[in-house]
Amino acid sequence: MSNSSTSGVGSVGAQPVPARPSTMDAEISLRVDGEVRRLTVDTRTTLLDLLRERLGNTSPKKGCDHGQCGACTVLLDGERALTCLALAVAYDGAEITTADGLAPEGELHPVQQAFLDRDAFQCGYCTPGQICSAVGVLDEVGRGWPSHVTEDLTADVSVDTALTHDEVAERMSGNLCRCAAYVNIVPAVQQAGGVQA
Amino acid sequence: MKPFAYARPGSVAEAVRDVTAEPNAVFLAGGTNLVDHLKLGVARPELVVDVRTLTSREVSDLPDGGIRVGASVTNSELAADRRVRERYPVLAQALLSGATGQLRNVATTGGNPLQRTRCVYFQDVTTACNKREPGSGCSAVGGYTRYHAVLGVPAALPDATAPETCTATHPSDMAVALAALDAQVQVLGPAGARTVPFVDLHRLPGDDPSRDTVLEHGELITAIDLPPLPAGVRSAYRKVRDRASYAFALVSVAAVVAVEDGQVADVRIALGGVAHKPWRATRAEQALSGRPATVDSYRAAVAAELAGAQPQPGIDGGNGFKIPLLTRALVATLRDLTPEA
């Protein structure tokens, strides 16, 4: 658990930890990559720390831990979301899909295959977040959601209009890549969406 | 992170009662700002009361032709709503210009306007900040002021040690659009329900910079109402920032305008990134009302609004650049909305 490293100002590293009342713990149940997991968590635990430290699922990455990099992106009840800014206790009963659970064992999700085909990563650290975000983008486009660069907000949004280079770049802007593999990430998302790039 | 108790009561009324009963309690909705503040030590509540699944997640039609947006409607859902895209494009554009897909999927209608300033000193608990720690002073005076206010600040250079000094800006894009649309905020509190005009929700620092809004402890936003707009009205949001996506506004403009016979018949303007609150540009509106819809009129209106602006010096070069930037942004927004002008 990383809670000790995120204590507020004024705390000194080696201070004794006072016993906490039981209201600081909560029992929750989550379905993670298809498997129901029941566990007791400190109320301060983020979904990211729960996935990585408690469940051993290290596909969501801790990049910034402040909602600025997107490396911790998963599908939360079907929509892409940042696990570093979500308290686990607030998502009791939620369904989470990480990059690890997008496809059955031994198979690849079309977005994962597209990232391989297009060489859409270098070091790979941001990639699980990029892939979950891309899956979310394609779903949002399928639901007709516009973006900041959508020319006509009153027009229908479709794969043809919403997966241009500029649209993909805008829709994926919450996922940073320090290797700057963007030039291949955009075509990978387009390929997964069925658009020739 | 300081330990806290968590509660998800059975109803909105119970949530209000729980927060009211504990002086150091906070509401939790999407949590995109609060959870970060818990980590940073900016927020140190004893009790977190989760209302995300308690307030409405519906957008409904009002009898007057407007719409009511439940407090738990996410920023993504609201931006995608057909009624918002067709009738209130300024709001859809503002929402889509804010944050990222992941954040908009979680951030809520009630929570977004209550997000707190991104002033670097407010977020850094090792520095003096009157908003975070009343009476400790203001580190932004003579510091980094690129994202700080030029409107609603004292005429003289603020005193870094005075307890009322705060030049922080409100960071929300959505709130700027809501200010221009004359939205109404539905609030439930310990004393019952009340309606607060959105333009009156946020406050200037006054003598207590720690208070961002007029909401009392225990008061919860349950919905935001958008009144109908007259026929022929056009609206738009324009945001200027340091990069093309995923950055807070340096300046932004929300404009709602109607032109009849070449004259400005109806105009409402709100500005972002320039004040402690979403800034309703009433001086510019007055200067424009009934005037010819021309670029000259628009320039004069901006000049009227910015006559009282006070750029802040800073070690990053200060924020005087916001005056010409805002001038260009507002003139361009109005010009684009009135192509016949």
Coordinates of C-alpha atoms in Angstrom, one line a residue:
Chain A
M1 CA 0.0 0.0 0.0
S2 CA 1.3 3.4 -0.9
N3 CA -0.8 5.4 1.6
S4 CA 2.2 6.0 3.9
S5 CA 3.9 7.8 1.0
T6 CA 1.0 10.1 0.4
S7 CA 0.4 11.5 3.9
G8 CA -0.2 15.2 4.2
V9 CA 2.2 18.0 5.0
G10 CA 3.5 18.2 8.5
S11 CA 3.8 14.4 9.0
V12 CA 7.2 13.1 9.6
G13 CA 8.2 9.8 8.1
A14 CA 8.8 7.8 11.2
Q15 CA 5.9 8.9 13.3
P16 CA 4.0 6.0 15.0
V17 CA 0.8 5.2 13.2
P18 CA -2.2 5.5 15.6
A19 CA -4.7 2.7 15.7
R20 CA -7.6 3.5 13.4
P21 CA -11.2 3.1 14.1
S22 CA -12.9 0.4 12.1
T23 CA -14.9 2.9 10.0
M24 CA -11.7 3.5 8.1
D25 CA -11.9 0.0 6.6
A26 CA -14.6 -1.2 4.3
E27 CA -15.5 -4.4 2.7
I28 CA -16.1 -4.2 -1.0
S29 CA -16.7 -6.5 -3.9
L30 CA -15.5 -5.9 -7.5
R31 CA -15.5 -7.9 -10.7
V32 CA -12.0 -7.5 -12.1
D33 CA -11.4 -8.9 -15.6
G34 CA -14.3 -11.2 -15.2
E35 CA -13.5 -12.5 -11.7
V36 CA -15.3 -11.5 -8.6
R37 CA -13.0 -10.2 -5.9
R38 CA -14.1 -9.5 -2.3
L39 CA -11.7 -7.7 0.0
T40 CA -11.4 -5.3 2.9
V41 CA -9.8 -2.0 2.0
D42 CA -8.6 1.1 3.9
T43 CA -11.0 3.9 2.7
R44 CA -7.9 5.8 1.4
T45 CA -7.1 3.0 -1.1
T46 CA -7.3 4.0 -4.8
L47 CA -8.5 1.6 -7.4
L48 CA -5.0 1.7 -8.9
D49 CA -3.4 0.7 -5.6
L50 CA -6.0 -2.0 -5.1
L51 CA -5.4 -3.5 -8.5
R52 CA -1.7 -3.4 -8.3
E53 CA -0.9 -4.0 -4.7
R54 CA -3.8 -6.1 -3.5
L55 CA -4.8 -8.1 -6.6
G56 CA -1.4 -8.2 -8.3
N57 CA -2.7 -6.9 -11.6
T58 CA 0.1 -4.6 -12.7
S59 CA -1.3 -3.8 -16.2
P60 CA -2.6 -0.4 -15.0
K61 CA 0.6 1.6 -14.4
K62 CA 1.3 4.3 -11.8
G63 CA 2.7 7.1 -13.9
C64 CA 1.9 10.4 -12.2
D65 CA -0.7 9.2 -9.6
H66 CA -2.5 12.6 -10.1
G67 CA -4.7 12.2 -13.1
Q68 CA -2.3 13.8 -15.6
C69 CA -0.8 10.9 -17.6
G70 CA -3.4 8.3 -18.3
A71 CA -1.1 5.3 -17.6
C72 CA -3.6 3.9 -15.0
T73 CA -6.6 3.9 -17.4
V74 CA -9.0 1.0 -17.2
L75 CA -12.6 0.4 -18.3
L76 CA -14.8 1.1 -15.2
D77 CA -18.3 -0.1 -15.7
G78 CA -17.6 0.0 -19.4
E79 CA -16.2 3.5 -19.6
R80 CA -12.5 4.5 -19.7
A81 CA -11.5 6.1 -16.4
L82 CA -8.4 6.9 -14.3
T83 CA -7.9 4.5 -11.4
C84 CA -5.5 6.8 -9.6
L85 CA -8.3 9.3 -8.9
A86 CA -10.9 6.7 -7.8
L87 CA -11.4 5.6 -4.2
A88 CA -11.9 1.8 -4.3
V89 CA -14.6 2.1 -1.5
A90 CA -16.7 4.3 -3.8
Y91 CA -16.8 1.6 -6.5
D92 CA -18.1 -1.3 -4.5
G93 CA -19.9 -3.5 -7.0
A94 CA -18.2 -2.1 -10.1
E95 CA -17.0 -4.0 -13.1
I96 CA -13.4 -3.3 -14.1
T97 CA -11.6 -4.4 -17.2
T98 CA -7.9 -3.8 -17.4
A99 CA -5.7 -4.3 -20.4
D100 CA -4.9 -7.7 -19.0
G101 CA -8.5 -8.8 -19.3
L102 CA -9.6 -7.3 -22.6
A103 CA -9.2 -10.6 -24.4
P104 CA -9.3 -14.3 -23.4
E105 CA -6.1 -15.9 -22.3
G106 CA -3.8 -16.4 -25.3
E107 CA -5.8 -14.0 -27.6
L108 CA -5.4 -10.4 -28.4
H109 CA -8.1 -7.7 -28.5
P110 CA -8.3 -5.9 -31.9
V111 CA -6.8 -2.8 -30.3
Q112 CA -3.9 -4.8 -28.9
Q113 CA -3.3 -6.4 -32.3
A114 CA -3.4 -3.0 -33.9
F115 CA -0.8 -1.7 -31.5
L116 CA 1.5 -4.6 -32.5
D117 CA 0.8 -4.2 -36.2
R118 CA 1.5 -0.5 -36.1
D119 CA 4.5 -0.6 -33.7
A120 CA 2.6 1.8 -31.5
F121 CA 4.9 1.7 -28.5
Q122 CA 8.5 1.8 -27.5
C123 CA 9.1 1.2 -23.8
G124 CA 5.5 0.0 -23.3
Y125 CA 4.9 1.6 -19.9
C126 CA 2.0 3.8 -21.1
T127 CA 0.7 1.1 -23.4
P128 CA -1.9 -0.7 -21.2
G129 CA -3.4 2.7 -20.4
Q130 CA -3.3 3.7 -24.1
I131 CA -5.0 0.5 -25.1
C132 CA -7.8 0.8 -22.5
S133 CA -8.3 4.4 -23.5
A134 CA -8.4 3.4 -27.2
V135 CA -11.1 0.8 -26.5
G136 CA -13.0 3.5 -24.7
V137 CA -12.6 5.9 -27.6
L138 CA -14.0 3.4 -30.1
D139 CA -17.0 2.7 -27.9
E140 CA -17.6 6.5 -27.4
V141 CA -17.5 7.0 -31.2
G142 CA -19.9 4.1 -31.6
R143 CA -22.3 5.9 -29.2
G144 CA -22.0 9.0 -31.3
W145 CA -20.1 11.2 -28.8
P146 CA -18.5 14.3 -30.3
S147 CA -15.1 15.7 -29.3
H148 CA -13.5 19.1 -28.9
V149 CA -12.4 19.0 -32.6
T150 CA -15.7 17.8 -34.0
E151 CA -16.6 20.4 -36.7
D152 CA -20.4 20.2 -36.4
L153 CA -21.8 19.3 -33.0
T154 CA -25.2 18.9 -34.4
A155 CA -24.2 16.3 -37.0
D156 CA -24.2 12.5 -36.3
V157 CA -20.8 11.2 -35.1
S158 CA -19.6 8.1 -36.9
V159 CA -16.4 6.1 -37.5
D160 CA -16.0 8.0 -40.8
T161 CA -16.0 11.5 -39.2
A162 CA -14.6 10.8 -35.7
L163 CA -11.5 8.7 -36.4
T164 CA -9.5 11.3 -38.4
H165 CA -6.0 12.0 -37.3
D166 CA -7.1 15.1 -35.4
E167 CA -10.0 13.4 -33.8
V168 CA -8.0 10.5 -32.6
A169 CA -5.3 12.8 -31.3
E170 CA -7.8 14.8 -29.4
R171 CA -9.7 11.9 -28.0
M172 CA -6.5 10.2 -26.9
S173 CA -5.0 13.4 -25.4
G174 CA -5.3 12.1 -21.8
N175 CA -2.7 9.4 -22.4
L176 CA 0.9 10.7 -22.4
C177 CA 3.7 8.7 -24.0
R178 CA 7.2 9.8 -22.9
C179 CA 8.7 7.9 -25.9
A180 CA 6.4 10.0 -28.1
A181 CA 5.1 7.0 -30.0
Y182 CA 2.0 9.0 -31.0
V183 CA 2.9 8.9 -34.7
N184 CA 2.1 5.2 -34.6
I185 CA -0.5 5.2 -31.8
V186 CA -2.9 7.3 -33.9
P187 CA -2.9 4.8 -36.9
A188 CA -3.2 1.9 -34.5
V189 CA -6.4 3.4 -33.1
Q190 CA -7.7 4.1 -36.6
Q191 CA -6.9 0.5 -37.7
A192 CA -8.7 -0.9 -34.7
G193 CA -11.7 1.3 -35.5
G194 CA -11.8 -0.1 -39.1
V195 CA -10.4 3.0 -40.7
Q196 CA -7.7 2.8 -43.3
A197 CA -4.7 4.9 -42.0
Chain B
M1 CA -3.2 10.6 3.2
K2 CA -5.0 11.4 6.4
P3 CA -7.4 8.7 7.5
F4 CA -11.1 9.4 6.9
A5 CA -14.4 7.7 7.3
Y6 CA -16.5 7.0 4.2
A7 CA -20.3 6.9 4.0
R8 CA -22.7 6.3 1.2
P9 CA -26.1 7.1 2.8
G10 CA -29.4 5.9 1.3
S11 CA -30.7 9.2 0.2
V12 CA -29.6 12.8 -0.7
A13 CA -31.4 14.1 2.4
E14 CA -29.4 11.7 4.6
A15 CA -26.2 12.8 2.9
V16 CA -26.9 16.4 3.6
R17 CA -27.7 15.5 7.2
D18 CA -24.4 13.5 7.6
V19 CA -22.2 16.3 6.2
T20 CA -24.1 18.9 8.2
A21 CA -23.4 17.0 11.4
E22 CA -19.7 16.7 10.9
P23 CA -17.9 20.1 10.6
N24 CA -15.0 18.4 8.8
A25 CA -17.0 16.4 6.3
V26 CA -17.1 16.8 2.5
F27 CA -19.3 15.5 -0.3
L28 CA -17.7 13.2 -2.9
A29 CA -19.0 12.9 -6.4
G30 CA -16.7 12.0 -9.3
G31 CA -13.7 12.7 -7.1
T32 CA -11.3 13.8 -9.9
N33 CA -10.3 16.9 -7.9
L34 CA -11.1 15.8 -4.3
V35 CA -9.1 12.5 -4.4
D36 CA -6.1 14.4 -5.7
H37 CA -6.5 16.9 -2.9
L38 CA -6.6 14.1 -0.4
K39 CA -3.3 12.8 -1.7
L40 CA -1.7 16.3 -1.7
G41 CA -2.9 17.1 1.8
V42 CA -4.9 20.0 0.5
A43 CA -8.1 18.4 1.7
R44 CA -8.0 16.6 5.1
P45 CA -11.6 15.6 5.9
E46 CA -12.7 13.4 8.8
L47 CA -15.7 12.1 6.8
V48 CA -16.3 11.7 3.1
V49 CA -20.0 11.3 2.1
D50 CA -20.4 9.8 -1.4
V51 CA -23.3 11.3 -3.3
R52 CA -22.3 10.0 -6.8
T53 CA -25.1 7.4 -6.9
L54 CA -27.6 9.5 -5.0
T55 CA -28.2 12.6 -7.1
S56 CA -29.9 12.3 -10.4
R57 CA -28.1 11.1 -13.5
E58 CA -30.9 12.3 -15.9
V59 CA -31.2 15.3 -18.2
S60 CA -34.9 16.2 -18.3
D61 CA -37.0 18.7 -20.2
L62 CA -38.5 21.6 -18.1
P63 CA -42.0 23.0 -18.8
D64 CA -40.5 26.4 -19.8
G65 CA -38.5 24.8 -22.7
G66 CA -35.2 24.6 -20.7
I67 CA -33.5 21.5 -19.4
R68 CA -32.7 20.2 -15.9
V69 CA -29.3 18.4 -15.5
G70 CA -29.0 16.1 -12.6
A71 CA -25.9 16.6 -10.5
S72 CA -24.5 13.2 -11.3
V73 CA -24.8 13.5 -15.0
T74 CA -21.2 13.2 -16.2
N75 CA -19.4 15.8 -18.2
S76 CA -19.2 13.3 -21.1
E77 CA -22.9 12.5 -21.1
L78 CA -23.9 16.1 -20.9
A79 CA -21.6 17.1 -23.8
A80 CA -23.1 14.3 -25.9
D81 CA -26.7 15.1 -25.1
R82 CA -28.5 16.1 -28.3
R83 CA -30.4 19.0 -26.6
V84 CA -27.2 20.5 -25.3
R85 CA -25.4 20.1 -28.7
E86 CA -28.2 21.7 -30.6
R87 CA -29.6 24.3 -28.2
Y88 CA -26.6 25.1 -26.0
P89 CA -23.5 24.6 -28.1
V90 CA -21.5 26.9 -25.8
L91 CA -22.0 24.4 -23.0
A92 CA -21.1 21.3 -25.2
Q93 CA -18.0 23.1 -26.5
A94 CA -16.9 24.2 -23.0
L95 CA -17.4 20.6 -21.6
L96 CA -15.4 19.1 -24.5
S97 CA -12.6 21.6 -24.1
G98 CA -12.1 20.6 -20.5
A99 CA -9.9 17.8 -19.2
T100 CA -9.8 14.4 -21.0
G101 CA -12.1 11.6 -22.0
Q102 CA -11.2 9.6 -18.9
L103 CA -11.9 12.6 -16.6
R104 CA -15.0 13.7 -18.4
N105 CA -16.4 10.2 -18.0
V106 CA -16.2 10.6 -14.2
A107 CA -16.5 14.3 -13.5
T108 CA -20.1 15.4 -12.7
T109 CA -22.4 18.3 -13.3
G110 CA -22.5 19.1 -9.6
G111 CA -18.8 18.6 -9.0
N112 CA -17.3 20.4 -11.9
P113 CA -18.3 23.9 -10.8
L114 CA -17.1 23.1 -7.3
Q115 CA -13.6 22.0 -8.4
R116 CA -10.9 24.2 -6.9
T117 CA -8.3 26.5 -8.3
R118 CA -5.2 25.0 -9.9
C119 CA -3.0 27.8 -8.4
V120 CA 0.3 26.0 -7.9
Y121 CA 0.6 27.5 -4.4
F122 CA -2.9 26.3 -3.4
Q123 CA -1.9 22.8 -4.4
D124 CA 1.5 22.9 -2.7
V125 CA 1.0 22.6 1.1
T126 CA 4.6 23.8 1.8
T127 CA 3.7 27.3 0.7
A128 CA 1.6 30.1 2.2
C129 CA -1.9 30.2 0.8
N130 CA -4.9 32.1 2.2
K131 CA -7.3 29.9 0.3
R132 CA -5.9 26.7 1.7
E133 CA -4.8 28.0 5.1
P134 CA -6.6 31.3 6.0
G135 CA -4.3 34.0 7.2
S136 CA -1.1 32.4 6.0
G137 CA -0.6 34.9 3.1
C138 CA -0.4 34.6 -0.6
S139 CA 2.7 33.1 -2.4
A140 CA 1.4 34.1 -5.8
V141 CA 2.2 37.8 -5.2
G142 CA 5.4 38.2 -7.2
G143 CA 5.5 34.5 -7.9
Y144 CA 4.1 32.5 -10.8
T145 CA 1.1 34.4 -12.1
R146 CA 0.6 33.0 -15.6
Y147 CA -2.6 31.3 -14.6
H148 CA -3.8 34.1 -12.2
A149 CA -6.5 36.7 -12.2
V150 CA -6.5 40.1 -13.9
L151 CA -10.1 41.0 -13.1
G152 CA -11.7 41.3 -9.6
V153 CA -8.3 42.0 -8.0
P154 CA -7.4 45.2 -6.1
A155 CA -6.1 48.2 -8.1
A156 CA -2.9 48.2 -6.1
L157 CA -0.4 45.4 -6.1
P158 CA -1.8 42.9 -3.6
D159 CA -0.1 42.5 -0.2
A160 CA 1.4 39.0 0.1
T161 CA 1.0 39.0 3.8
A162 CA -2.6 40.3 4.0
P163 CA -5.2 37.6 4.9
E164 CA -7.6 38.6 2.1
T165 CA -5.1 38.4 -0.7
C166 CA -5.9 35.8 -3.4
T167 CA -5.4 36.2 -7.1
A168 CA -6.3 32.6 -8.0
T169 CA -8.6 31.8 -10.9
H170 CA -11.5 29.4 -11.2
P171 CA -10.4 26.6 -13.5
S172 CA -13.7 25.2 -14.9
D173 CA -14.7 25.6 -18.5
M174 CA -18.2 24.3 -17.9
A175 CA -18.8 27.0 -15.3
V176 CA -18.0 29.8 -17.8
A177 CA -20.6 28.5 -20.2
L178 CA -23.2 28.1 -17.3
A179 CA -22.5 31.7 -16.3
A180 CA -23.2 33.0 -19.8
L181 CA -26.4 30.8 -20.0
D182 CA -27.9 32.2 -16.8
A183 CA -28.2 28.7 -15.4
Q184 CA -29.9 28.2 -12.1
V185 CA -28.4 25.9 -9.4
Q186 CA -30.7 23.7 -7.4
V187 CA -29.3 23.3 -3.9
L188 CA -30.4 21.1 -1.0
G189 CA -29.2 22.0 2.5
P190 CA -29.9 21.6 6.2
A191 CA -32.4 24.4 5.9
G192 CA -34.2 22.9 2.9
A193 CA -34.0 23.5 -0.9
R194 CA -33.1 26.8 -2.6
T195 CA -32.2 28.0 -6.0
V196 CA -29.0 30.0 -6.6
P197 CA -28.4 31.9 -9.9
F198 CA -25.2 30.4 -11.3
V199 CA -23.6 33.8 -11.7
D200 CA -24.0 34.2 -7.9
L201 CA -22.7 30.7 -7.0
H202 CA -19.0 31.7 -7.0
R203 CA -17.6 34.6 -5.1
L204 CA -14.7 36.9 -5.2
P205 CA -12.1 36.5 -2.4
G206 CA -13.5 39.3 -0.4
D207 CA -12.3 39.0 3.2
D208 CA -12.3 35.2 3.0
P209 CA -10.4 33.6 0.0
S210 CA -11.0 30.1 1.5
R211 CA -14.6 30.2 0.4
D212 CA -15.0 29.6 -3.4
T213 CA -18.8 29.7 -3.4
V214 CA -21.8 31.0 -1.5
L215 CA -22.8 27.4 -0.5
E216 CA -23.0 26.8 3.2
H217 CA -21.5 23.7 4.9
G218 CA -23.9 20.8 4.2
E219 CA -25.4 22.4 1.1
L220 CA -25.4 20.1 -2.0
I221 CA -26.0 20.8 -5.6
T222 CA -28.7 18.5 -6.8
A223 CA -29.3 19.8 -10.3
I224 CA -28.5 22.6 -12.7
D225 CA -31.3 24.2 -14.8
L226 CA -30.7 25.8 -18.2
P227 CA -33.4 28.3 -19.2
P228 CA -34.6 28.3 -22.8
L229 CA -32.8 30.6 -25.2
P230 CA -34.7 33.0 -27.5
A231 CA -35.0 32.0 -31.1
G232 CA -32.1 33.2 -33.3
V233 CA -29.6 33.2 -30.5
R234 CA -26.2 31.7 -31.3
S235 CA -23.6 30.6 -28.8
A236 CA -19.9 29.5 -28.6
Y237 CA -17.0 28.8 -26.3
R238 CA -13.5 29.7 -27.2
K239 CA -10.6 28.5 -25.1
V240 CA -6.9 29.6 -25.3
R241 CA -4.3 27.4 -23.7
D242 CA -0.7 26.5 -23.7
R243 CA -1.2 23.3 -25.7
A244 CA -3.9 22.1 -28.1
S245 CA -5.6 19.7 -25.6
Y246 CA -5.7 18.8 -22.0
A247 CA -4.7 22.1 -20.4
F248 CA -6.5 24.7 -18.3
A249 CA -7.5 27.9 -20.0
L250 CA -5.2 30.9 -20.0
V251 CA -8.3 32.8 -21.1
S252 CA -11.6 31.6 -22.3
V253 CA -14.8 33.2 -23.7
A254 CA -18.4 32.0 -23.5
A255 CA -20.7 34.1 -25.7
V256 CA -24.4 34.0 -26.3
V257 CA -25.6 36.5 -28.9
A258 CA -28.5 37.4 -31.2
V259 CA -28.4 40.0 -33.9
E260 CA -31.4 41.7 -35.4
D261 CA -31.2 44.2 -38.3
G262 CA -27.5 44.5 -37.8
Q263 CA -27.8 45.4 -34.2
V264 CA -26.8 43.4 -31.1
A265 CA -30.3 42.4 -29.7
D266 CA -29.2 40.0 -27.0
V267 CA -25.7 39.4 -25.7
R268 CA -24.4 37.5 -22.7
I269 CA -20.7 37.0 -22.2
A270 CA -18.7 35.2 -19.5
L271 CA -14.9 35.0 -19.3
G272 CA -12.7 32.2 -17.8
G273 CA -9.1 32.1 -16.6
V274 CA -9.2 35.7 -15.6
A275 CA -10.9 35.9 -12.2
H276 CA -11.6 34.1 -9.0
K277 CA -15.0 33.2 -10.4
P278 CA -16.4 32.7 -13.8
W279 CA -16.5 36.4 -14.9
R280 CA -19.8 37.7 -16.3
A281 CA -18.7 40.6 -18.5
T282 CA -21.6 42.9 -17.7
R283 CA -19.7 46.0 -18.8
A284 CA -19.1 44.5 -22.3
E285 CA -22.7 43.4 -22.5
Q286 CA -23.9 46.9 -21.7
A287 CA -21.5 48.4 -24.2
L288 CA -22.8 46.1 -26.9
S289 CA -26.5 46.1 -26.3
G290 CA -28.3 47.8 -29.2
R291 CA -25.0 48.6 -30.9
P292 CA -24.1 47.7 -34.5
A293 CA -22.8 44.1 -34.7
T294 CA -19.4 45.1 -35.9
V295 CA -15.8 44.3 -35.0
D296 CA -15.4 48.0 -33.9
S297 CA -18.3 47.5 -31.4
Y298 CA -16.8 44.3 -30.2
R299 CA -13.4 46.0 -29.6
A300 CA -15.0 48.8 -27.7
A301 CA -16.9 46.4 -25.6
V302 CA -13.8 44.5 -24.6
A303 CA -12.0 47.7 -23.8
A304 CA -14.9 48.7 -21.5
E305 CA -14.7 45.4 -19.7
L306 CA -11.0 45.4 -19.3
A307 CA -10.7 49.0 -18.2
G308 CA -10.5 47.8 -14.7
A309 CA -8.1 44.9 -15.3
Q310 CA -5.0 44.6 -13.2
P311 CA -2.3 42.5 -14.7
Q312 CA -0.1 40.8 -12.0
P313 CA 3.6 41.0 -12.2
G314 CA 5.4 37.7 -11.6
I315 CA 8.7 35.9 -11.9
D316 CA 7.4 34.2 -15.0
G317 CA 6.9 37.5 -16.7
G318 CA 3.5 38.2 -15.2
N319 CA 0.1 37.9 -16.8
G320 CA -0.2 41.2 -18.7
F321 CA -0.4 39.1 -21.9
K322 CA -4.0 38.2 -20.9
I323 CA -5.3 41.6 -21.8
P324 CA -4.5 41.5 -25.6
L325 CA -5.1 37.7 -25.6
L326 CA -8.6 38.2 -24.1
T327 CA -9.3 41.1 -26.5
R328 CA -8.5 38.9 -29.5
A329 CA -10.4 35.9 -28.2
L330 CA -13.6 37.8 -27.4
V331 CA -13.6 39.8 -30.6
A332 CA -13.0 36.6 -32.6
T333 CA -15.7 34.7 -30.8
L334 CA -18.3 37.5 -31.4
R335 CA -17.2 37.9 -35.0
D336 CA -17.6 34.2 -35.7
L337 CA -21.0 34.1 -34.1
T338 CA -22.2 37.1 -36.2
P339 CA -20.9 36.4 -39.8
E340 CA -23.4 38.9 -41.2
A341 CA -21.7 41.7 -39.2

